[in-house]
mmCIF file of C-alpha atoms in Angstrom:
data_model
loop_
_atom_site.group_PDB
_atom_site.id
_atom_site.type_symbol
_atom_site.label_atom_id
_atom_site.label_comp_id
_atom_site.label_asym_id
_atom_site.label_seq_id
_atom_site.Cartn_x
_atom_site.Cartn_y
_atom_site.Cartn_z
ATOM 1 C CA MET D 1 -124.140 7.904 -10.337
ATOM 2 C CA ALA D 2 -120.942 5.847 -10.219
ATOM 3 C CA ALA D 3 -118.469 6.766 -7.522
ATOM 4 C CA VAL D 4 -115.373 8.609 -8.674
ATOM 5 C CA THR D 5 -112.233 6.529 -8.197
ATOM 6 C CA SER D 6 -108.569 7.359 -7.803
ATOM 7 C CA LEU D 7 -108.065 5.986 -11.331
ATOM 8 C CA ASP D 8 -110.467 8.627 -12.698
ATOM 9 C CA VAL D 9 -108.466 11.333 -10.914
ATOM 10 C CA ALA D 10 -105.191 9.921 -12.248
ATOM 11 C CA ARG D 11 -106.467 9.991 -15.829
ATOM 12 C CA LEU D 12 -107.680 13.599 -15.595
ATOM 13 C CA ALA D 13 -104.501 14.778 -13.866
ATOM 14 C CA GLN D 14 -102.343 12.721 -16.247
ATOM 15 C CA VAL D 15 -100.411 11.085 -13.414
ATOM 16 C CA SER D 16 -100.134 7.540 -12.109
ATOM 17 C CA GLN D 17 -102.677 6.076 -9.713
ATOM 18 C CA SER D 18 -99.917 5.706 -7.129
ATOM 19 C CA ALA D 19 -99.280 9.474 -7.348
ATOM 20 C CA VAL D 20 -102.934 10.068 -6.452
ATOM 21 C CA SER D 21 -102.580 7.697 -3.513
ATOM 22 C CA ARG D 22 -99.429 9.443 -2.270
ATOM 23 C CA THR D 23 -101.110 12.858 -2.570
ATOM 24 C CA PHE D 24 -103.791 11.834 -0.101
ATOM 25 C CA THR D 25 -101.560 9.801 2.202
ATOM 26 C CA PRO D 26 -100.247 11.905 5.119
ATOM 27 C CA GLY D 27 -96.473 11.985 5.160
ATOM 28 C CA ALA D 28 -96.045 10.433 1.716
ATOM 29 C CA SER D 29 -93.562 11.985 -0.721
ATOM 30 C CA VAL D 30 -95.036 13.812 -3.715
ATOM 31 C CA SER D 31 -93.886 16.873 -5.674
ATOM 32 C CA GLU D 32 -95.800 20.125 -5.324
ATOM 33 C CA VAL D 33 -96.540 20.160 -9.076
ATOM 34 C CA THR D 34 -98.058 16.681 -8.943
ATOM 35 C CA ARG D 35 -99.969 17.491 -5.764
ATOM 36 C CA ALA D 36 -101.519 20.577 -7.364
ATOM 37 C CA LYS D 37 -102.582 18.640 -10.488
ATOM 38 C CA VAL D 38 -104.118 15.822 -8.425
ATOM 39 C CA GLU D 39 -105.971 18.148 -6.048
ATOM 40 C CA GLU D 40 -107.369 20.161 -8.972
ATOM 41 C CA ALA D 41 -108.557 16.991 -10.742
ATOM 42 C CA ALA D 42 -110.095 15.683 -7.512
ATOM 43 C CA ARG D 43 -111.934 18.975 -7.015
ATOM 44 C CA LYS D 44 -113.349 18.914 -10.537
ATOM 45 C CA LEU D 45 -114.508 15.300 -10.245
ATOM 46 C CA GLY D 46 -115.746 15.595 -6.648
ATOM 47 C CA TYR D 47 -113.383 12.858 -5.529
ATOM 48 C CA ARG D 48 -113.064 12.134 -1.811
ATOM 49 C CA PRO D 49 -110.359 9.733 -0.646
ATOM 50 C CA ASN D 50 -111.593 6.827 1.464
ATOM 51 C CA ALA D 51 -109.565 6.631 4.667
ATOM 52 C CA ILE D 52 -111.142 3.295 5.615
ATOM 53 C CA ALA D 53 -110.260 1.701 2.294
ATOM 54 C CA ARG D 54 -106.723 3.085 2.537
ATOM 55 C CA SER D 55 -106.331 1.599 6.021
ATOM 56 C CA LEU D 56 -107.193 -1.840 4.625
ATOM 57 C CA ILE D 57 -104.346 -1.493 2.126
ATOM 58 C CA THR D 58 -101.752 0.064 4.428
ATOM 59 C CA ARG D 59 -102.920 -1.852 7.527
ATOM 60 C CA ARG D 60 -102.791 1.384 9.445
ATOM 61 C CA SER D 61 -105.900 3.198 10.653
ATOM 62 C CA ARG D 62 -104.005 6.460 11.332
ATOM 63 C CA MET D 63 -105.922 6.554 14.617
ATOM 64 C CA ILE D 64 -104.330 6.908 18.064
ATOM 65 C CA GLY D 65 -106.451 6.015 21.066
ATOM 66 C CA VAL D 66 -106.235 8.430 24.010
ATOM 67 C CA VAL D 67 -107.703 7.400 27.358
ATOM 68 C CA MET D 68 -108.384 9.908 30.144
ATOM 69 C CA SER D 69 -110.204 9.372 33.401
ATOM 70 C CA TYR D 70 -111.235 12.967 34.047
ATOM 71 C CA LEU D 71 -110.953 16.351 32.371
ATOM 72 C CA GLU D 72 -111.811 18.710 35.242
ATOM 73 C CA ASN D 73 -108.103 18.958 36.105
ATOM 74 C CA GLN D 74 -107.005 22.025 34.115
ATOM 75 C CA PHE D 75 -103.797 20.302 32.997
ATOM 76 C CA TYR D 76 -105.465 17.616 30.861
ATOM 77 C CA PRO D 77 -107.701 19.639 28.492
ATOM 78 C CA VAL D 78 -104.524 21.452 27.412
ATOM 79 C CA VAL D 79 -102.740 18.120 26.949
ATOM 80 C CA LEU D 80 -105.645 16.727 24.896
ATOM 81 C CA GLU D 81 -105.754 19.771 22.609
ATOM 82 C CA ARG D 82 -102.008 19.855 22.016
ATOM 83 C CA ILE D 83 -101.505 16.126 21.528
ATOM 84 C CA SER D 84 -104.365 16.112 18.986
ATOM 85 C CA GLN D 85 -102.770 18.979 17.069
ATOM 86 C CA ARG D 86 -99.345 17.347 17.228
ATOM 87 C CA LEU D 87 -100.597 14.003 15.914
ATOM 88 C CA GLN D 88 -102.559 15.705 13.125
ATOM 89 C CA ARG D 89 -99.323 17.191 11.815
ATOM 90 C CA ASP D 90 -98.144 13.616 11.198
ATOM 91 C CA GLY D 91 -101.437 12.586 9.626
ATOM 92 C CA TYR D 92 -102.909 10.865 12.686
ATOM 93 C CA HIS D 93 -106.149 11.559 14.539
ATOM 94 C CA VAL D 94 -107.230 11.010 18.123
ATOM 95 C CA LEU D 95 -109.943 8.609 19.185
ATOM 96 C CA LEU D 96 -110.839 9.747 22.711
ATOM 97 C CA PHE D 97 -112.099 7.453 25.453
ATOM 98 C CA ILE D 98 -113.214 8.716 28.870
ATOM 99 C CA THR D 99 -113.317 6.235 31.726
ATOM 100 C CA ASP D 100 -114.941 6.886 35.089
ATOM 101 C CA SER D 101 -112.255 4.820 36.752
ATOM 102 C CA ARG D 102 -108.566 5.671 37.134
ATOM 103 C CA ASP D 103 -108.007 2.106 35.913
ATOM 104 C CA GLY D 104 -107.802 2.029 32.107
ATOM 105 C CA ASP D 105 -108.429 -1.733 31.953
ATOM 106 C CA ALA D 106 -112.181 -1.042 31.980
ATOM 107 C CA VAL D 107 -112.219 0.380 28.434
ATOM 108 C CA LEU D 108 -109.362 -1.533 26.833
ATOM 109 C CA THR D 109 -111.509 -4.259 25.235
ATOM 110 C CA GLU D 110 -113.650 -1.594 23.574
ATOM 111 C CA ILE D 111 -110.589 0.343 22.406
ATOM 112 C CA LEU D 112 -109.014 -2.668 20.710
ATOM 113 C CA GLN D 113 -112.100 -3.077 18.499
ATOM 114 C CA TYR D 114 -111.189 0.135 16.655
ATOM 115 C CA GLN D 115 -107.914 -1.116 15.153
ATOM 116 C CA ILE D 116 -105.935 1.789 16.561
ATOM 117 C CA ASP D 117 -102.251 2.144 15.673
ATOM 118 C CA GLY D 118 -101.157 3.271 19.145
ATOM 119 C CA LEU D 119 -102.501 4.078 22.584
ATOM 120 C CA VAL D 120 -101.841 6.924 25.038
ATOM 121 C CA MET D 121 -103.040 6.495 28.622
ATOM 122 C CA ALA D 122 -103.258 9.905 30.333
ATOM 123 C CA SER D 123 -104.368 10.409 33.961
ATOM 124 C CA THR D 124 -105.079 6.700 34.128
ATOM 125 C CA SER D 125 -103.129 3.476 34.307
ATOM 126 C CA LEU D 126 -103.102 -0.062 32.931
ATOM 127 C CA SER D 127 -102.440 -3.430 34.480
ATOM 128 C CA ASN D 128 -99.397 -5.435 33.445
ATOM 129 C CA ALA D 129 -101.671 -8.179 32.065
ATOM 130 C CA LEU D 130 -103.519 -5.861 29.696
ATOM 131 C CA ALA D 131 -100.334 -4.025 28.767
ATOM 132 C CA LEU D 132 -99.058 -7.426 27.619
ATOM 133 C CA ARG D 133 -102.263 -7.929 25.649
ATOM 134 C CA CYS D 134 -101.649 -4.680 23.776
ATOM 135 C CA SER D 135 -98.057 -5.727 23.140
ATOM 136 C CA ASP D 136 -99.210 -9.055 21.726
ATOM 137 C CA ALA D 137 -101.603 -7.191 19.429
ATOM 138 C CA GLY D 138 -98.734 -5.036 18.134
ATOM 139 C CA ILE D 139 -100.157 -1.827 19.639
ATOM 140 C CA PRO D 140 -97.567 0.397 21.341
ATOM 141 C CA VAL D 141 -98.761 1.927 24.615
ATOM 142 C CA VAL D 142 -97.366 5.111 26.151
ATOM 143 C CA LEU D 143 -98.380 6.128 29.656
ATOM 144 C CA PHE D 144 -98.581 9.922 29.943
ATOM 145 C CA ASN D 145 -97.859 11.238 33.452
ATOM 146 C CA ARG D 146 -98.129 7.727 34.889
ATOM 147 C CA THR D 147 -95.884 4.681 35.255
ATOM 148 C CA ILE D 148 -96.415 0.976 35.862
ATOM 149 C CA ARG D 149 -93.988 -0.604 38.252
ATOM 150 C CA ASP D 150 -91.876 -3.406 36.702
ATOM 151 C CA SER D 151 -93.706 -3.308 33.348
ATOM 152 C CA GLN D 152 -91.756 -4.381 30.250
ATOM 153 C CA ASN D 153 -94.696 -3.843 27.875
ATOM 154 C CA THR D 154 -95.314 -0.094 27.990
ATOM 155 C CA SER D 155 -93.417 3.142 27.579
ATOM 156 C CA SER D 156 -93.969 6.160 29.793
ATOM 157 C CA VAL D 157 -93.399 9.913 29.767
ATOM 158 C CA THR D 158 -93.349 11.742 33.084
ATOM 159 C CA THR D 159 -91.963 14.806 34.746
ATOM 160 C CA ASP D 160 -89.452 14.035 37.490
ATOM 161 C CA ASN D 161 -92.174 13.937 40.149
ATOM 162 C CA TYR D 162 -89.724 13.007 42.905
ATOM 163 C CA GLN D 163 -87.539 16.020 42.141
ATOM 164 C CA GLY D 164 -90.621 18.233 41.906
ATOM 165 C CA GLY D 165 -91.741 17.238 45.402
ATOM 166 C CA ARG D 166 -88.229 17.810 46.704
ATOM 167 C CA LEU D 167 -88.083 21.299 45.122
ATOM 168 C CA ALA D 168 -91.357 22.219 46.840
ATOM 169 C CA ALA D 169 -90.019 21.127 50.226
ATOM 170 C CA LEU D 170 -86.704 22.945 49.836
ATOM 171 C CA HIS D 171 -88.445 26.140 48.715
ATOM 172 C CA LEU D 172 -90.745 26.211 51.734
ATOM 173 C CA VAL D 173 -88.066 25.329 54.291
ATOM 174 C CA GLN D 174 -85.640 27.866 52.845
ATOM 175 C CA HIS D 175 -88.397 30.501 53.111
ATOM 176 C CA GLY D 176 -88.505 29.942 56.860
ATOM 177 C CA HIS D 177 -91.596 27.767 57.210
ATOM 178 C CA GLU D 178 -91.713 25.455 60.217
ATOM 179 C CA ARG D 179 -95.081 23.667 59.989
ATOM 180 C CA ILE D 180 -95.286 22.349 56.429
ATOM 181 C CA ALA D 181 -98.224 20.136 55.424
ATOM 182 C CA TYR D 182 -98.966 17.941 52.425
ATOM 183 C CA ILE D 183 -102.288 17.340 50.641
ATOM 184 C CA ALA D 184 -102.023 14.129 48.636
ATOM 185 C CA GLY D 185 -103.659 13.164 45.371
ATOM 186 C CA LEU D 186 -104.841 9.621 44.682
ATOM 187 C CA GLU D 187 -102.649 7.773 47.131
ATOM 188 C CA ASP D 188 -101.780 4.731 45.005
ATOM 189 C CA THR D 189 -100.895 6.596 41.784
ATOM 190 C CA SER D 190 -97.281 6.863 40.679
ATOM 191 C CA THR D 191 -97.525 10.663 40.498
ATOM 192 C CA ASN D 192 -98.636 11.032 44.099
ATOM 193 C CA LEU D 193 -96.233 8.414 45.448
ATOM 194 C CA ASP D 194 -93.220 10.033 43.794
ATOM 195 C CA ARG D 195 -94.208 13.609 44.667
ATOM 196 C CA GLU D 196 -94.787 12.755 48.310
ATOM 197 C CA ARG D 197 -91.569 10.753 48.575
ATOM 198 C CA GLY D 198 -89.557 13.625 47.096
ATOM 199 C CA PHE D 199 -91.331 16.100 49.385
ATOM 200 C CA ARG D 200 -90.588 14.098 52.542
ATOM 201 C CA ASP D 201 -86.978 13.492 51.523
ATOM 202 C CA GLY D 202 -86.523 17.206 50.818
ATOM 203 C CA LEU D 203 -87.864 18.073 54.267
ATOM 204 C CA ALA D 204 -85.581 15.504 55.881
ATOM 205 C CA GLU D 205 -82.527 16.962 54.117
ATOM 206 C CA LEU D 206 -83.076 20.182 56.042
ATOM 207 C CA GLY D 207 -84.079 18.607 59.346
ATOM 208 C CA ARG D 208 -87.852 18.900 58.946
ATOM 209 C CA ARG D 209 -90.733 16.473 58.821
ATOM 210 C CA CYS D 210 -94.243 16.654 57.399
ATOM 211 C CA PHE D 211 -96.318 18.580 59.959
ATOM 212 C CA ALA D 212 -99.759 17.406 58.783
ATOM 213 C CA ARG D 213 -101.220 15.356 55.960
ATOM 214 C CA ALA D 214 -104.624 14.960 54.303
ATOM 215 C CA VAL D 215 -105.870 13.341 51.098
ATOM 216 C CA GLY D 216 -107.518 15.255 48.257
ATOM 217 C CA ASN D 217 -107.715 12.424 45.666
ATOM 218 C CA TYR D 218 -106.949 14.937 42.858
ATOM 219 C CA ASP D 219 -110.558 16.067 43.349
ATOM 220 C CA PHE D 220 -111.733 19.657 43.857
ATOM 221 C CA GLU D 221 -114.281 18.969 46.614
ATOM 222 C CA ASP D 222 -112.055 16.430 48.375
ATOM 223 C CA ALA D 223 -109.233 18.979 48.374
ATOM 224 C CA LYS D 224 -111.502 21.558 50.032
ATOM 225 C CA ALA D 225 -112.393 19.009 52.716
ATOM 226 C CA ALA D 226 -108.690 18.230 53.205
ATOM 227 C CA ALA D 227 -107.955 21.941 53.720
ATOM 228 C CA ARG D 228 -110.703 22.206 56.340
ATOM 229 C CA GLN D 229 -109.322 19.145 58.094
ATOM 230 C CA ILE D 230 -105.787 20.430 58.632
ATOM 231 C CA PHE D 231 -106.336 24.202 58.879
ATOM 232 C CA SER D 232 -109.333 24.530 61.199
ATOM 233 C CA GLY D 233 -107.367 24.406 64.467
ATOM 234 C CA PRO D 234 -105.734 27.233 66.453
ATOM 235 C CA VAL D 235 -102.556 28.853 65.112
ATOM 236 C CA PRO D 236 -100.003 26.646 66.956
ATOM 237 C CA GLU D 237 -101.721 23.535 65.555
ATOM 238 C CA ARG D 238 -102.151 24.939 62.051
ATOM 239 C CA PRO D 239 -99.636 24.601 59.174
ATOM 240 C CA ASP D 240 -97.869 27.749 58.025
ATOM 241 C CA ALA D 241 -97.343 26.245 54.548
ATOM 242 C CA VAL D 242 -98.818 23.465 52.428
ATOM 243 C CA PHE D 243 -97.640 21.589 49.353
ATOM 244 C CA VAL D 244 -100.602 20.346 47.304
ATOM 245 C CA ALA D 245 -100.087 17.454 44.864
ATOM 246 C CA ASN D 246 -101.529 19.333 41.881
ATOM 247 C CA ASP D 247 -102.754 22.810 40.928
ATOM 248 C CA HIS D 248 -106.362 21.683 40.481
ATOM 249 C CA MET D 249 -106.493 20.844 44.186
ATOM 250 C CA ALA D 250 -104.289 23.803 45.174
ATOM 251 C CA ILE D 251 -106.830 26.243 43.711
ATOM 252 C CA ALA D 252 -109.568 24.562 45.760
ATOM 253 C CA VAL D 253 -107.367 24.769 48.861
ATOM 254 C CA MET D 254 -106.647 28.472 48.318
ATOM 255 C CA ASP D 255 -110.357 29.263 47.886
ATOM 256 C CA THR D 256 -111.175 27.386 51.104
ATOM 257 C CA LEU D 257 -108.408 28.990 53.139
ATOM 258 C CA ARG D 258 -109.373 32.499 52.120
ATOM 259 C CA MET D 259 -113.156 32.369 51.772
ATOM 260 C CA GLU D 260 -114.129 29.887 54.481
ATOM 261 C CA LEU D 261 -111.332 30.037 57.049
ATOM 262 C CA GLY D 262 -110.399 33.700 56.691
ATOM 263 C CA LEU D 263 -106.674 33.033 56.223
ATOM 264 C CA ARG D 264 -104.414 35.318 54.198
ATOM 265 C CA ILE D 265 -102.204 33.872 51.467
ATOM 266 C CA PRO D 266 -99.241 34.145 51.799
ATOM 267 C CA LEU D 267 -99.238 36.178 55.059
ATOM 268 C CA ASP D 268 -100.798 33.404 57.166
ATOM 269 C CA VAL D 269 -99.971 30.416 54.987
ATOM 270 C CA SER D 270 -97.927 29.745 51.853
ATOM 271 C CA VAL D 271 -99.228 27.385 49.148
ATOM 272 C CA VAL D 272 -97.316 25.429 46.486
ATOM 273 C CA GLY D 273 -98.997 23.381 43.739
ATOM 274 C CA PHE D 274 -97.840 21.069 40.972
ATOM 275 C CA ASP D 275 -98.395 21.302 37.170
ATOM 276 C CA ASN D 276 -98.181 25.078 36.580
ATOM 277 C CA VAL D 277 -101.480 25.236 34.705
ATOM 278 C CA LYS D 278 -102.305 28.576 33.099
ATOM 279 C CA GLN D 279 -104.813 29.367 35.883
ATOM 280 C CA ALA D 280 -101.913 29.328 38.371
ATOM 281 C CA ALA D 281 -100.738 32.662 36.915
ATOM 282 C CA TRP D 282 -104.152 34.326 37.211
ATOM 283 C CA GLY D 283 -104.080 37.437 39.371
ATOM 284 C CA SER D 284 -106.439 36.025 41.998
ATOM 285 C CA TYR D 285 -104.200 33.007 42.629
ATOM 286 C CA GLN D 286 -100.557 33.762 41.708
ATOM 287 C CA LEU D 287 -99.817 30.181 42.678
ATOM 288 C CA THR D 288 -96.224 29.038 43.141
ATOM 289 C CA SER D 289 -96.069 25.695 41.318
ATOM 290 C CA ILE D 290 -93.837 22.913 40.059
ATOM 291 C CA GLU D 291 -94.015 23.088 36.269
ATOM 292 C CA GLN D 292 -94.722 20.158 33.995
ATOM 293 C CA ASP D 293 -93.668 21.070 30.446
ATOM 294 C CA ALA D 294 -96.729 19.795 28.573
ATOM 295 C CA ASP D 295 -95.252 20.469 25.111
ATOM 296 C CA ALA D 296 -92.035 18.563 25.876
ATOM 297 C CA MET D 297 -94.042 15.678 27.350
ATOM 298 C CA ILE D 298 -96.281 15.524 24.275
ATOM 299 C CA GLU D 299 -93.328 15.631 21.873
ATOM 300 C CA ALA D 300 -91.669 12.757 23.749
ATOM 301 C CA THR D 301 -94.932 10.788 23.763
ATOM 302 C CA VAL D 302 -95.472 11.163 20.008
ATOM 303 C CA LYS D 303 -91.843 10.254 19.268
ATOM 304 C CA LEU D 304 -92.103 7.084 21.361
ATOM 305 C CA LEU D 305 -95.317 6.095 19.571
ATOM 306 C CA MET D 306 -93.940 6.744 16.085
ATOM 307 C CA ASP D 307 -90.637 4.994 16.741
ATOM 308 C CA GLN D 308 -92.369 1.922 18.126
ATOM 309 C CA MET D 309 -94.938 1.807 15.323
ATOM 310 C CA ASP D 310 -92.034 1.921 12.866
ATOM 311 C CA GLY D 311 -90.155 -0.769 14.783
ATOM 312 C CA VAL D 312 -87.254 1.592 15.504
ATOM 313 C CA MET D 313 -87.084 1.097 19.270
ATOM 314 C CA GLN D 314 -88.442 -0.884 22.200
ATOM 315 C CA ASN D 315 -90.269 0.388 25.274
ATOM 316 C CA SER D 316 -88.649 3.245 27.114
ATOM 317 C CA ALA D 317 -89.243 5.512 30.136
ATOM 318 C CA VAL D 318 -88.707 9.228 29.519
ATOM 319 C CA VAL D 319 -88.348 11.445 32.593
ATOM 320 C CA LEU D 320 -88.286 15.210 32.014
ATOM 321 C CA PRO D 321 -86.950 17.771 34.496
ATOM 322 C CA ALA D 322 -89.231 19.613 36.922
ATOM 323 C CA ARG D 323 -88.951 23.362 37.459
ATOM 324 C CA LEU D 324 -90.129 25.555 40.324
ATOM 325 C CA VAL D 325 -92.098 28.647 39.248
ATOM 326 C CA VAL D 326 -92.281 31.123 42.143
ATOM 327 C CA ARG D 327 -95.275 33.476 42.402
ATOM 328 C CA GLY D 328 -97.094 35.367 45.133
ATOM 329 C CA SER D 329 -98.631 32.427 47.032
ATOM 330 C CA THR D 330 -95.366 31.889 48.950
ATOM 331 C CA LEU D 331 -93.577 34.354 51.192
ATOM 332 C CA ARG D 332 -90.339 34.372 53.193
ATOM 333 C CA ARG D 333 -91.202 34.152 56.883
ATOM 334 C CA ASN D 334 -88.067 36.094 57.859
ATOM 335 C CA SER D 335 -89.093 39.011 55.623
ATOM 336 C CA LEU D 336 -92.496 39.019 57.310
ATOM 337 C CA LYS D 337 -90.843 39.208 60.746
ATOM 338 C CA GLU D 338 -88.658 42.086 59.596
ATOM 339 C CA LYS D 339 -91.730 44.082 58.458
ATOM 340 C CA SER D 340 -93.504 43.490 61.757
#
C-alpha cells in the first residue's frame, strides 16, 4: 500500500500543500479553520508527518541535547522534567545524555552525531576547546548551574551562588552561632567555588571565620562521611552550625547527625543547605535552604537557546538572585539561652 503523502492530505482538505506543512510544523502560523480541515483529512487518510524528512527540509531537527552527570541530586530530576515540558511547548524535544563524569567532553562527540539544534549542560561542564567546537558547528551551548571561566563560546544560567553562600553565613552568625562549619561539594566546580567564597566573605564581614571544613563531593555517602569527620569530637571542638553546599548532601548530613551521632537539630546544631528542593520542606527535615528558582533558570535557558538559534543574540551569562528560605533546621542561640 502506497504511503499517504502531504499532497494527498492537501487534496482531501482542499488546501495547499504548504498549509499541510505548516499545520504539522510546531510554531508555524495557520488558521484554526485550516488546521481543523487538515487534521481531519490526515485522520481519514491515516497520514503521519515525517519529522525526519521535515528536518532535512528545514535543517532543524527540533531536538535539544541535555547532558547531566547524575540524577540522584533531587534538584535535577525536577529540572529535567520542567525543561522538557518547556521545550515541548515550543515544538522541541529533549535528547538526554547521562555521563558518569562531571566533565561533559566525554559524550560530546556522540552528541554531535545527532544533529541537535542546541545543547544544555546541566550538573556538568565543558572545556573551552570543545565549547569552541560546538560554536564552529553552529550549535549554541547553555551551561545550566555551571560556568566556564573566560569562555567566549558558551552561555550560562546560574543562581548568584556567591550571594547565596554569603546569605547562609550572615543568617547563621546573626542567629548567634560561633563555630560555623562548611561541607563542600565538588571542590573544582564553579558552584562550589562561588558558594564557599561567598560563605567565607560573609563570615569575615561579621568578624568570623570558618570553624571546620570537609568535602562531600555533592555525594550522599561522602556527605555522611564529612559529617562524621567534623562532628565526632567533644562539644568544644564540634561546630554549632554547618552550611552544606547543596540540599542533597544536607539531608545526608542531617540523617547522620541525628541517627548516628545523637545530635538534635537545631538544638545542638543548625543546618543550612542550598537549592531548596521540595524534600527540604518535608516535616522530618524542615531544612533552611538557599533557593534556586528552577522555573526562572529554565525560562532563561530556553530563551538563550532560542535567541541564539535564531541569530538574535550572542553568548551571555545570566545570573539570577538567591533567596534564603528559613525553616526549622536553624535556631537562634540567644533564644535557646533565654529558655534555659
